[in-house]
Amino acid sequence: METMTTEQKILKAADKIFTQKGYAATRTRDIAEEAGTNLALLNYYFGSKEKLFKNVVQGKLKMLLGAMGPALSDGQISLEEKISLITENYTNLLLENEELPIFILNELTVNRELFAKITQNTRQIAQPVLEKQLKERGFEISATDLIINVLSMTLFPFVAKPLITSSGLVKEEEFVNFVTDRKKKIIEWIIKITL
Amino acid sequence: METMTTEQKILKAADKIFTQKGYAATRTRDIAEEAGTNLALLNYYFGSKEKLFKNVVQGKLKMLLGAMGPALSDGQISLEEKISLITENYTNLLLENEELPIFILNELTVNRELFAKITQNTRQIAQPVLEKQLKERGFEISATDLIINVLSMTLFPFVAKPLITSSGLVKEEEFVNFVTDRKKKIIEWIIKITL
DNA sequence: ACTTAAATTAAACAAATGATTAAATCATAT
DNA sequence: ATATGATTTAATCATTTGTTTAATTTAAGT
């Protein structure tokens, strides 16, 4: 288990704290301590707080986009399966990484410049295939609206979790069940909308 | 126009910068400068950065919850009108305050303790009325799911705007039209889902 | 064993930052 | 006019924070 290199330990610690508190509120000393190493090693291995952050963000962004990308552009997969795949993937991913979307979305908002460089290599979300599938079956909704709706219903509960729980809409203990139950419901809802 | 008191000028400046950059990334000096006043005045009037922040947050939270609260618990308003009211209110509010939801949701996530005090006075989101209306008309969806769905489809595009635009799903220039068009669509979609 | 480079540590630096102080200015009431 | 209190300013403090430096230890190759 203790086969992690120091560099990896720092990256793991950085991942945890950056995701938890965001870039600005994170102290490099906290990362070093969490990693069980020295503060200087952070700069030794990663150069600066900002470079370390970019490293973390790149990974997180890949996780977030990776849960959607492949499914969408595959012409073999039916519409229903695509929706099912996306909600299933995201729900499972976010159950293991609850702060992931709010972290990415907030840093993306606060730090446009920093993200410009990172996201430029981000593959565009391909929708021509989806557009074609919708047209073939005579659906009126646009691919963009469909994607946004699926993402909205799936991701929003995680993004807004603190508000949802503290307002009493869903109790903290019920949250996992709530989003798990929604997986099936979302598919039905999207089908109803799309028809 | 220049009838604002210094205290108000500071609060307005704080509102702008906190919302833009979040608590941790905001420098009290920047607030003072934006307000066209002195750094010491910030502490003179508000005591500390944190107290000023709470002041700002309280206002923002009221805006965000205010757009939903009244409509929900009113038994006179029909289901369709409620949905319409909520999406209409939120879309209009967020078109004028694009960073509002991501700001609140992120600070709420990062800063649970600080928010515990603020949100304790927050009225619970009342849903018994809605629950009753749903039951009367024989709908199967729960009030919670309905509310979450409306909020998801309405708020999510604003929360995820940077991701949506940078991924090419919606172009920056088209965004206002996109969310404006969705107002009508969301109501239709929700009706379809709920039936 | 010896050499060399990589890895690690402790200490210190310089800049940034939230907060405070003390003096100066302004407004208002007597 | 004067006194009193509120407001404003400039300067300074103390701490935090990202980064660097220099010395030490570890590992690997010869």
CSV table of C-alpha atoms (C1' of nucleotides) in Angstrom, one decimal:
chain,number,residue,atom,x,y,z
A,1,MET,CA,0.0,0.0,0.0
A,2,GLU,CA,2.8,2.3,0.9
A,3,THR,CA,4.2,2.0,-2.6
A,4,MET,CA,3.3,5.5,-3.6
A,5,THR,CA,6.0,7.8,-4.7
A,6,THR,CA,6.3,11.2,-2.9
A,7,GLU,CA,5.2,12.9,-6.1
A,8,GLN,CA,2.0,10.8,-6.1
A,9,LYS,CA,1.4,11.5,-2.4
A,10,ILE,CA,1.6,15.2,-3.0
A,11,LEU,CA,-0.7,15.0,-6.0
A,12,LYS,CA,-3.2,12.9,-4.1
A,13,ALA,CA,-3.2,15.4,-1.2
A,14,ALA,CA,-3.5,18.3,-3.6
A,15,ASP,CA,-6.4,16.6,-5.3
A,16,LYS,CA,-8.2,16.2,-2.0
A,17,ILE,CA,-7.7,19.7,-0.6
A,18,PHE,CA,-8.1,21.6,-3.8
A,19,THR,CA,-11.3,19.8,-4.5
A,20,GLN,CA,-12.5,20.4,-1.0
A,21,LYS,CA,-11.6,24.0,-0.5
A,22,GLY,CA,-10.9,25.4,-4.0
A,23,TYR,CA,-7.7,27.0,-5.3
A,24,ALA,CA,-7.6,30.3,-3.3
A,25,ALA,CA,-8.5,28.8,0.1
A,26,THR,CA,-5.9,26.0,-0.2
A,27,ARG,CA,-2.6,26.5,1.5
A,28,THR,CA,0.4,24.8,0.1
A,29,ARG,CA,1.4,23.9,3.6
A,30,ASP,CA,-1.8,22.0,4.1
A,31,ILE,CA,-1.1,20.0,1.0
A,32,ALA,CA,2.4,19.2,2.2
A,33,GLU,CA,1.1,18.1,5.6
A,34,GLU,CA,-1.7,16.0,4.1
A,35,ALA,CA,0.9,14.3,2.0
A,36,GLY,CA,3.1,13.7,5.0
A,37,THR,CA,6.0,15.5,3.3
A,38,ASN,CA,7.8,18.7,3.2
A,39,LEU,CA,6.6,22.0,1.9
A,40,ALA,CA,9.6,22.4,-0.3
A,41,LEU,CA,8.9,19.1,-2.1
A,42,LEU,CA,5.8,20.6,-3.5
A,43,ASN,CA,7.8,23.1,-5.4
A,44,TYR,CA,10.5,20.6,-6.1
A,45,TYR,CA,8.2,18.3,-7.9
A,46,PHE,CA,5.6,20.6,-9.3
A,47,GLY,CA,7.2,24.0,-9.6
A,48,SER,CA,4.4,26.1,-8.0
A,49,LYS,CA,1.0,26.0,-6.5
A,50,GLU,CA,-0.6,27.0,-9.8
A,51,LYS,CA,1.1,24.2,-11.8
A,52,LEU,CA,0.1,21.7,-9.2
A,53,PHE,CA,-3.4,23.0,-9.4
A,54,LYS,CA,-3.5,22.7,-13.2
A,55,ASN,CA,-2.3,19.2,-12.8
A,56,VAL,CA,-5.2,18.3,-10.5
A,57,VAL,CA,-7.8,20.2,-12.6
A,58,GLN,CA,-6.7,18.4,-15.7
A,59,GLY,CA,-7.4,15.1,-14.1
A,60,LYS,CA,-10.8,16.2,-12.7
A,61,LEU,CA,-11.9,17.7,-16.0
A,62,LYS,CA,-11.0,14.5,-17.7
A,63,MET,CA,-13.2,12.5,-15.2
A,64,LEU,CA,-16.1,14.9,-15.7
A,65,LEU,CA,-16.0,15.0,-19.5
A,66,GLY,CA,-15.0,11.3,-19.7
A,67,ALA,CA,-18.4,10.3,-18.3
A,68,MET,CA,-20.2,11.7,-21.3
A,69,GLY,CA,-17.9,11.9,-24.3
A,70,PRO,CA,-17.7,8.4,-25.8
A,71,ALA,CA,-21.4,7.6,-25.4
A,72,LEU,CA,-22.6,10.6,-27.3
A,73,SER,CA,-20.7,10.3,-30.6
A,74,ASP,CA,-21.3,6.5,-31.0
A,75,GLY,CA,-23.8,5.9,-33.7
A,76,GLN,CA,-24.3,2.3,-32.7
A,77,ILE,CA,-25.8,3.2,-29.3
A,78,SER,CA,-29.5,3.9,-29.3
A,79,LEU,CA,-31.0,7.1,-28.0
A,80,GLU,CA,-32.4,5.4,-24.9
A,81,GLU,CA,-29.2,3.7,-24.2
A,82,LYS,CA,-27.3,6.9,-24.5
A,83,ILE,CA,-29.4,8.7,-21.9
A,84,SER,CA,-29.3,5.7,-19.7
A,85,LEU,CA,-25.5,5.5,-20.0
A,86,ILE,CA,-24.9,9.1,-19.3
A,87,THR,CA,-27.1,9.3,-16.2
A,88,GLU,CA,-25.8,6.0,-14.9
A,89,ASN,CA,-22.2,7.0,-15.5
A,90,TYR,CA,-22.5,10.4,-13.9
A,91,THR,CA,-24.6,9.3,-10.9
A,92,ASN,CA,-22.1,6.6,-10.1
A,93,LEU,CA,-19.1,9.0,-10.6
A,94,LEU,CA,-20.5,11.7,-8.5
A,95,LEU,CA,-21.6,9.4,-5.7
A,96,GLU,CA,-17.9,8.7,-5.3
A,97,ASN,CA,-16.9,12.4,-6.0
A,98,GLU,CA,-19.6,14.6,-4.6
A,99,GLU,CA,-17.6,17.8,-4.8
A,100,LEU,CA,-16.3,17.2,-8.3
A,101,PRO,CA,-18.9,19.2,-10.3
A,102,ILE,CA,-19.1,22.2,-8.0
A,103,PHE,CA,-15.3,22.4,-7.8
A,104,ILE,CA,-14.8,22.4,-11.6
A,105,LEU,CA,-17.7,24.7,-12.3
A,106,ASN,CA,-16.7,27.2,-9.7
A,107,GLU,CA,-13.0,27.3,-10.6
A,108,LEU,CA,-14.1,27.5,-14.3
A,109,THR,CA,-16.2,30.5,-13.4
A,110,VAL,CA,-13.8,32.3,-11.1
A,111,ASN,CA,-10.7,31.6,-13.1
A,112,ARG,CA,-11.6,31.9,-16.8
A,113,GLU,CA,-8.1,32.7,-17.9
A,114,LEU,CA,-6.4,29.8,-16.2
A,115,PHE,CA,-9.0,27.5,-17.8
A,116,ALA,CA,-8.7,28.9,-21.2
A,117,LYS,CA,-5.4,27.1,-21.7
A,118,ILE,CA,-6.6,23.8,-20.1
A,119,THR,CA,-9.9,23.6,-21.9
A,120,GLN,CA,-8.6,24.5,-25.3
A,121,ASN,CA,-7.5,20.9,-25.9
A,122,THR,CA,-10.9,19.7,-24.7
A,123,ARG,CA,-12.6,18.0,-27.4
A,124,GLN,CA,-15.8,19.7,-28.5
A,125,ILE,CA,-18.9,17.8,-27.4
A,126,ALA,CA,-19.9,16.1,-30.6
A,127,GLN,CA,-23.6,16.2,-31.3
A,128,PRO,CA,-24.1,15.6,-35.0
A,129,VAL,CA,-24.6,11.9,-34.4
A,130,LEU,CA,-27.2,12.6,-31.7
A,131,GLU,CA,-28.8,15.2,-33.9
A,132,LYS,CA,-29.2,12.6,-36.7
A,133,GLN,CA,-30.7,10.1,-34.3
A,134,LEU,CA,-33.3,12.6,-33.1
A,135,LYS,CA,-34.2,13.6,-36.6
A,136,GLU,CA,-34.5,9.9,-37.8
A,137,ARG,CA,-37.1,9.3,-35.1
A,138,GLY,CA,-38.9,12.5,-35.7
A,139,PHE,CA,-38.3,14.1,-32.4
A,140,GLU,CA,-38.6,17.8,-32.1
A,141,ILE,CA,-36.1,18.6,-29.3
A,142,SER,CA,-32.6,19.8,-30.2
A,143,ALA,CA,-29.6,17.8,-29.3
A,144,THR,CA,-28.4,20.6,-27.2
A,145,ASP,CA,-31.6,20.8,-25.2
A,146,LEU,CA,-31.6,17.1,-24.7
A,147,ILE,CA,-28.0,17.0,-23.5
A,148,ILE,CA,-28.5,20.0,-21.2
A,149,ASN,CA,-31.7,18.4,-19.8
A,150,VAL,CA,-30.0,15.1,-19.0
A,151,LEU,CA,-27.0,16.8,-17.4
A,152,SER,CA,-29.3,19.2,-15.5
A,153,MET,CA,-31.4,16.5,-13.9
A,154,THR,CA,-28.4,14.3,-13.2
A,155,LEU,CA,-25.8,16.8,-12.1
A,156,PHE,CA,-27.8,19.5,-10.4
A,157,PRO,CA,-28.7,17.6,-7.3
A,158,PHE,CA,-25.0,17.1,-6.6
A,159,VAL,CA,-24.2,20.7,-7.3
A,160,ALA,CA,-27.0,22.0,-5.2
A,161,LYS,CA,-26.7,19.4,-2.5
A,162,PRO,CA,-26.0,21.8,0.4
A,163,LEU,CA,-28.9,23.9,-0.5
A,164,ILE,CA,-31.2,21.0,-1.0
A,165,THR,CA,-30.3,19.3,2.3
A,166,SER,CA,-30.2,22.5,4.4
A,167,SER,CA,-33.6,23.6,3.0
A,168,GLY,CA,-35.0,20.3,4.1
A,169,LEU,CA,-36.0,19.2,0.6
A,170,VAL,CA,-34.0,16.1,1.0
A,171,LYS,CA,-32.5,14.9,4.2
A,172,GLU,CA,-28.8,14.3,4.3
A,173,GLU,CA,-29.2,10.6,5.1
A,174,GLU,CA,-31.6,10.2,2.2
A,175,PHE,CA,-29.5,11.8,-0.4
A,176,VAL,CA,-27.8,8.7,-1.8
A,177,ASN,CA,-31.1,7.0,-2.1
A,178,PHE,CA,-32.6,10.1,-3.7
A,179,VAL,CA,-30.1,10.4,-6.5
A,180,THR,CA,-30.0,6.6,-7.0
A,181,ASP,CA,-33.7,6.4,-7.4
A,182,ARG,CA,-33.6,9.3,-9.8
A,183,LYS,CA,-31.4,7.3,-12.2
A,184,LYS,CA,-34.4,5.3,-13.4
A,185,LYS,CA,-36.8,8.2,-13.2
A,186,ILE,CA,-34.6,10.5,-15.3
A,187,ILE,CA,-34.6,8.1,-18.1
A,188,GLU,CA,-38.3,7.9,-18.1
A,189,TRP,CA,-38.7,11.6,-17.8
A,190,ILE,CA,-36.3,12.3,-20.7
A,191,ILE,CA,-38.1,9.8,-22.9
A,192,LYS,CA,-41.5,11.6,-22.1
A,193,ILE,CA,-40.0,14.9,-22.9
A,194,THR,CA,-38.3,13.8,-26.1
A,195,LEU,CA,-41.3,12.1,-27.6
B,1,MET,CA,-26.7,59.4,-8.1
B,2,GLU,CA,-23.9,60.1,-5.7
B,3,THR,CA,-26.2,59.9,-2.8
B,4,MET,CA,-24.8,56.6,-1.5
B,5,THR,CA,-23.3,56.5,1.9
B,6,THR,CA,-19.8,55.2,2.3
B,7,GLU,CA,-21.2,52.1,4.1
B,8,GLN,CA,-23.4,51.4,1.1
B,9,LYS,CA,-20.5,51.9,-1.4
B,10,ILE,CA,-18.4,49.4,0.5
B,11,LEU,CA,-21.3,46.9,0.6
B,12,LYS,CA,-21.9,47.3,-3.1
B,13,ALA,CA,-18.2,46.8,-3.9
B,14,ALA,CA,-18.0,43.8,-1.6
B,15,ASP,CA,-21.1,42.3,-3.3
B,16,LYS,CA,-19.5,42.7,-6.7
B,17,ILE,CA,-16.1,41.3,-5.8
B,18,PHE,CA,-17.1,38.5,-3.5
B,19,THR,CA,-19.6,37.3,-6.1
B,20,GLN,CA,-17.1,37.5,-8.8
B,21,LYS,CA,-14.1,35.8,-7.1
B,22,GLY,CA,-15.4,34.1,-4.0
B,23,TYR,CA,-14.5,34.7,-0.4
B,24,ALA,CA,-11.0,33.4,-0.2
B,25,ALA,CA,-9.7,35.0,-3.4
B,26,THR,CA,-11.1,38.4,-2.5
B,27,ARG,CA,-8.8,41.0,-1.0
B,28,THR,CA,-10.2,43.6,1.4
B,29,ARG,CA,-8.0,46.1,-0.4
B,30,ASP,CA,-9.7,45.4,-3.7
B,31,ILE,CA,-13.1,46.0,-2.1
B,32,ALA,CA,-11.9,49.3,-0.6
B,33,GLU,CA,-10.5,50.4,-3.9
B,34,GLU,CA,-13.7,49.4,-5.8
B,35,ALA,CA,-15.7,51.4,-3.3
B,36,GLY,CA,-13.4,54.3,-3.8
B,37,THR,CA,-12.7,54.5,-0.1
B,38,ASN,CA,-10.1,53.5,2.5
B,39,LEU,CA,-9.2,50.0,3.6
B,40,ALA,CA,-9.7,51.0,7.3
B,41,LEU,CA,-13.3,52.0,6.6
B,42,LEU,CA,-14.2,48.5,5.8
B,43,ASN,CA,-13.3,47.4,9.3
B,44,TYR,CA,-14.7,50.6,10.7
B,45,TYR,CA,-18.2,49.9,9.3
B,46,PHE,CA,-18.2,46.1,9.1
B,47,GLY,CA,-15.7,44.9,11.7
B,48,SER,CA,-14.0,42.3,9.6
B,49,LYS,CA,-13.8,40.7,6.2
B,50,GLU,CA,-15.9,37.8,7.4
B,51,LYS,CA,-18.7,39.9,8.8
B,52,LEU,CA,-18.8,41.9,5.6
B,53,PHE,CA,-19.0,38.6,3.7
B,54,LYS,CA,-21.9,37.3,5.8
B,55,ASN,CA,-23.7,40.5,5.1
B,56,VAL,CA,-23.3,40.0,1.3
B,57,VAL,CA,-24.2,36.4,1.4
B,58,GLN,CA,-27.3,37.0,3.4
B,59,GLY,CA,-28.6,39.3,0.7
B,60,LYS,CA,-27.7,37.0,-2.1
B,61,LEU,CA,-29.3,34.0,-0.4
B,62,LYS,CA,-32.5,36.0,0.1
B,63,MET,CA,-32.5,36.8,-3.6
B,64,LEU,CA,-32.0,33.2,-4.6
B,65,LEU,CA,-34.6,31.8,-2.2
B,66,GLY,CA,-37.0,34.7,-2.7
B,67,ALA,CA,-37.5,33.7,-6.4
B,68,MET,CA,-39.1,30.5,-5.3
B,69,GLY,CA,-40.5,30.7,-1.8
B,70,PRO,CA,-43.8,32.5,-2.1
B,71,ALA,CA,-45.0,30.8,-5.2
B,72,LEU,CA,-44.7,27.3,-3.8
B,73,SER,CA,-46.7,27.6,-0.7
B,74,ASP,CA,-49.6,29.5,-2.2
B,75,GLY,CA,-52.6,27.2,-2.6
B,76,GLN,CA,-54.4,29.7,-4.9
B,77,ILE,CA,-51.8,29.3,-7.7
B,78,SER,CA,-52.3,26.3,-10.0
B,79,LEU,CA,-49.5,23.8,-10.7
B,80,GLU,CA,-48.9,25.1,-14.2
B,81,GLU,CA,-48.7,28.7,-12.9
B,82,LYS,CA,-46.2,27.7,-10.2
B,83,ILE,CA,-43.9,26.1,-12.6
B,84,SER,CA,-44.2,29.0,-15.0
B,85,LEU,CA,-43.6,31.5,-12.2
B,86,ILE,CA,-40.5,29.8,-10.9
B,87,THR,CA,-38.8,29.3,-14.2
B,88,GLU,CA,-39.7,32.8,-15.2
B,89,ASN,CA,-38.5,34.4,-12.0
B,90,TYR,CA,-35.3,32.5,-11.9
B,91,THR,CA,-34.4,33.0,-15.5
B,92,ASN,CA,-35.0,36.7,-15.2
B,93,LEU,CA,-33.1,36.9,-12.0
B,94,LEU,CA,-30.1,35.0,-13.2
B,95,LEU,CA,-29.9,36.9,-16.5
B,96,GLU,CA,-29.2,39.9,-14.3
B,97,ASN,CA,-27.0,38.0,-11.9
B,98,GLU,CA,-25.3,35.2,-13.8
B,99,GLU,CA,-22.7,34.3,-11.1
B,100,LEU,CA,-25.3,34.3,-8.3
B,101,PRO,CA,-26.1,30.5,-8.1
B,102,ILE,CA,-22.5,29.2,-8.5
B,103,PHE,CA,-21.3,31.7,-6.0
B,104,ILE,CA,-23.8,30.7,-3.4
B,105,LEU,CA,-23.6,27.0,-4.1
B,106,ASN,CA,-19.8,27.0,-4.0
B,107,GLU,CA,-19.5,29.0,-0.8
B,108,LEU,CA,-22.2,26.8,0.7
B,109,THR,CA,-20.1,23.8,-0.2
B,110,VAL,CA,-16.7,25.1,0.8
B,111,ASN,CA,-17.8,26.9,4.0
B,112,ARG,CA,-20.4,24.7,5.6
B,113,GLU,CA,-19.8,26.0,9.1
B,114,LEU,CA,-20.1,29.6,8.2
B,115,PHE,CA,-23.4,28.9,6.4
B,116,ALA,CA,-24.9,26.9,9.2
B,117,LYS,CA,-25.5,30.1,11.2
B,118,ILE,CA,-26.9,32.0,8.2
B,119,THR,CA,-29.1,29.3,6.8
B,120,GLN,CA,-30.6,28.3,10.1
B,121,ASN,CA,-33.1,31.2,9.9
B,122,THR,CA,-33.8,30.1,6.3
B,123,ARG,CA,-37.4,29.1,6.1
B,124,GLN,CA,-37.8,25.4,5.1
B,125,ILE,CA,-39.1,25.0,1.6
B,126,ALA,CA,-42.7,24.3,2.1
B,127,GLN,CA,-44.1,21.5,-0.1
B,128,PRO,CA,-47.2,20.2,1.6
B,129,VAL,CA,-49.3,22.5,-0.6
B,130,LEU,CA,-47.6,21.3,-3.7
B,131,GLU,CA,-47.9,17.7,-2.6
B,132,LYS,CA,-51.6,18.1,-2.1
B,133,GLN,CA,-52.0,19.7,-5.6
B,134,LEU,CA,-50.2,16.8,-7.2
B,135,LYS,CA,-52.2,14.2,-5.4
B,136,GLU,CA,-55.5,16.0,-6.2
B,137,ARG,CA,-54.7,15.7,-9.9
B,138,GLY,CA,-53.5,12.2,-9.7
B,139,PHE,CA,-49.9,12.8,-10.6
B,140,GLU,CA,-47.3,10.3,-9.6
B,141,ILE,CA,-44.3,12.5,-9.3
B,142,SER,CA,-43.3,13.6,-5.8
B,143,ALA,CA,-43.2,17.3,-4.9
B,144,THR,CA,-39.4,17.0,-4.2
B,145,ASP,CA,-38.7,15.5,-7.6
B,146,LEU,CA,-40.9,18.2,-9.3
B,147,ILE,CA,-39.1,21.0,-7.6
B,148,ILE,CA,-35.7,19.6,-8.2
B,149,ASN,CA,-36.5,19.1,-11.9
B,150,VAL,CA,-37.7,22.6,-12.3
B,151,LEU,CA,-34.7,24.1,-10.6
B,152,SER,CA,-32.4,21.7,-12.4
B,153,MET,CA,-33.5,22.7,-15.9
B,154,THR,CA,-33.7,26.4,-15.0
B,155,LEU,CA,-30.6,26.9,-12.9
B,156,PHE,CA,-28.2,24.4,-14.3
B,157,PRO,CA,-27.5,26.2,-17.6
B,158,PHE,CA,-26.3,29.2,-15.5
B,159,VAL,CA,-24.3,27.2,-13.1
B,160,ALA,CA,-22.6,25.3,-15.9
B,161,LYS,CA,-22.4,28.2,-18.3
B,162,PRO,CA,-18.5,28.2,-18.6
B,163,LEU,CA,-18.5,24.5,-19.4
B,164,ILE,CA,-21.4,24.7,-21.8
B,165,THR,CA,-19.9,27.6,-23.8
B,166,SER,CA,-16.3,26.4,-23.7
B,167,SER,CA,-17.4,23.0,-24.9
B,168,GLY,CA,-19.2,24.5,-27.8
B,169,LEU,CA,-22.6,23.3,-26.9
B,170,VAL,CA,-23.9,26.8,-26.8
B,171,LYS,CA,-22.0,29.8,-28.1
B,172,GLU,CA,-21.4,32.7,-25.7
B,173,GLU,CA,-23.4,35.1,-27.9
B,174,GLU,CA,-26.3,32.7,-28.1
B,175,PHE,CA,-26.6,32.1,-24.4
B,176,VAL,CA,-29.2,34.7,-23.5
B,177,ASN,CA,-31.4,33.5,-26.3
B,178,PHE,CA,-30.8,29.9,-25.3
B,179,VAL,CA,-32.0,30.3,-21.7
B,180,THR,CA,-34.8,32.7,-22.8
B,181,ASP,CA,-36.1,30.1,-25.2
B,182,ARG,CA,-35.9,27.5,-22.6
B,183,LYS,CA,-38.4,29.3,-20.3
B,184,LYS,CA,-41.3,28.2,-22.5
B,185,LYS,CA,-39.9,24.8,-23.2
B,186,ILE,CA,-39.2,23.9,-19.6
B,187,ILE,CA,-42.9,24.5,-18.7
B,188,GLU,CA,-44.0,22.1,-21.5
B,189,TRP,CA,-41.4,19.6,-20.5
B,190,ILE,CA,-42.3,19.6,-16.9
B,191,ILE,CA,-46.0,19.2,-17.8
B,192,LYS,CA,-45.2,16.2,-19.9
B,193,ILE,CA,-43.1,14.7,-17.2
B,194,THR,CA,-45.7,15.3,-14.5
B,195,LEU,CA,-48.6,13.9,-16.4
C,1,DA,C1',34.6,2.5,-1.2
C,2,DC,C1',33.8,6.6,-4.0
C,3,DT,C1',31.3,9.6,-6.9
C,4,DT,C1',27.4,11.7,-8.5
C,5,DA,C1',22.8,12.9,-8.8
C,6,DA,C1',18.3,12.7,-6.8
C,7,DA,C1',15.5,13.3,-2.8
C,8,DT,C1',14.6,15.4,1.6
C,9,DT,C1',14.8,18.7,5.4
C,10,DA,C1',15.0,22.9,8.0
C,11,DA,C1',15.3,27.6,7.8
C,12,DA,C1',14.6,31.9,5.9
C,13,DC,C1',12.8,35.5,2.5
C,14,DA,C1',9.8,38.6,0.4
C,15,DA,C1',5.4,39.8,-0.7
C,16,DA,C1',0.7,40.0,0.4
C,17,DT,C1',-3.0,40.6,3.5
C,18,DG,C1',-6.3,41.4,7.4
C,19,DA,C1',-6.4,44.4,11.0
C,20,DT,C1',-5.2,48.4,14.0
C,21,DT,C1',-3.7,52.9,15.5
C,22,DA,C1',-3.4,57.6,15.9
C,23,DA,C1',-3.9,61.8,13.9
C,24,DA,C1',-6.8,64.8,11.0
C,25,DT,C1',-11.2,66.3,9.1
C,26,DC,C1',-16.0,67.0,9.0
C,27,DA,C1',-20.7,67.7,10.8
C,28,DT,C1',-23.8,68.9,14.3
C,29,DA,C1',-25.6,70.7,18.4
C,30,DT,C1',-25.2,74.0,22.0
D,1,DA,C1',-17.5,80.1,18.1
D,2,DT,C1',-16.8,75.9,20.5
D,3,DA,C1',-17.1,71.3,21.9
D,4,DT,C1',-18.3,66.7,20.9
D,5,DG,C1',-18.7,62.8,18.3
D,6,DA,C1',-18.7,60.6,13.8
D,7,DT,C1',-16.0,59.9,9.7
D,8,DT,C1',-11.8,59.6,7.1
D,9,DT,C1',-6.9,59.1,6.1
D,10,DA,C1',-2.2,57.5,6.1
D,11,DA,C1',0.9,54.7,8.2
D,12,DT,C1',2.1,50.6,10.6
D,13,DC,C1',1.7,45.8,12.7
D,14,DA,C1',1.6,41.0,12.9
D,15,DT,C1',0.7,37.0,10.5
D,16,DT,C1',0.2,34.2,6.7
D,17,DT,C1',1.8,32.3,2.5
D,18,DG,C1',4.2,31.0,-1.8
D,19,DT,C1',8.8,30.3,-2.8
D,20,DT,C1',13.8,29.7,-2.4
D,21,DT,C1',18.2,28.5,-0.5
D,22,DA,C1',21.6,25.8,1.4
D,23,DA,C1',22.7,21.9,3.8
D,24,DT,C1',21.9,16.9,4.6
D,25,DT,C1',20.6,12.3,3.5
D,26,DT,C1',19.6,8.6,0.4
D,27,DA,C1',20.1,5.8,-3.7
D,28,DA,C1',22.6,4.1,-7.7
D,29,DG,C1',26.4,3.4,-10.7
D,30,DT,C1',31.3,2.3,-11.1
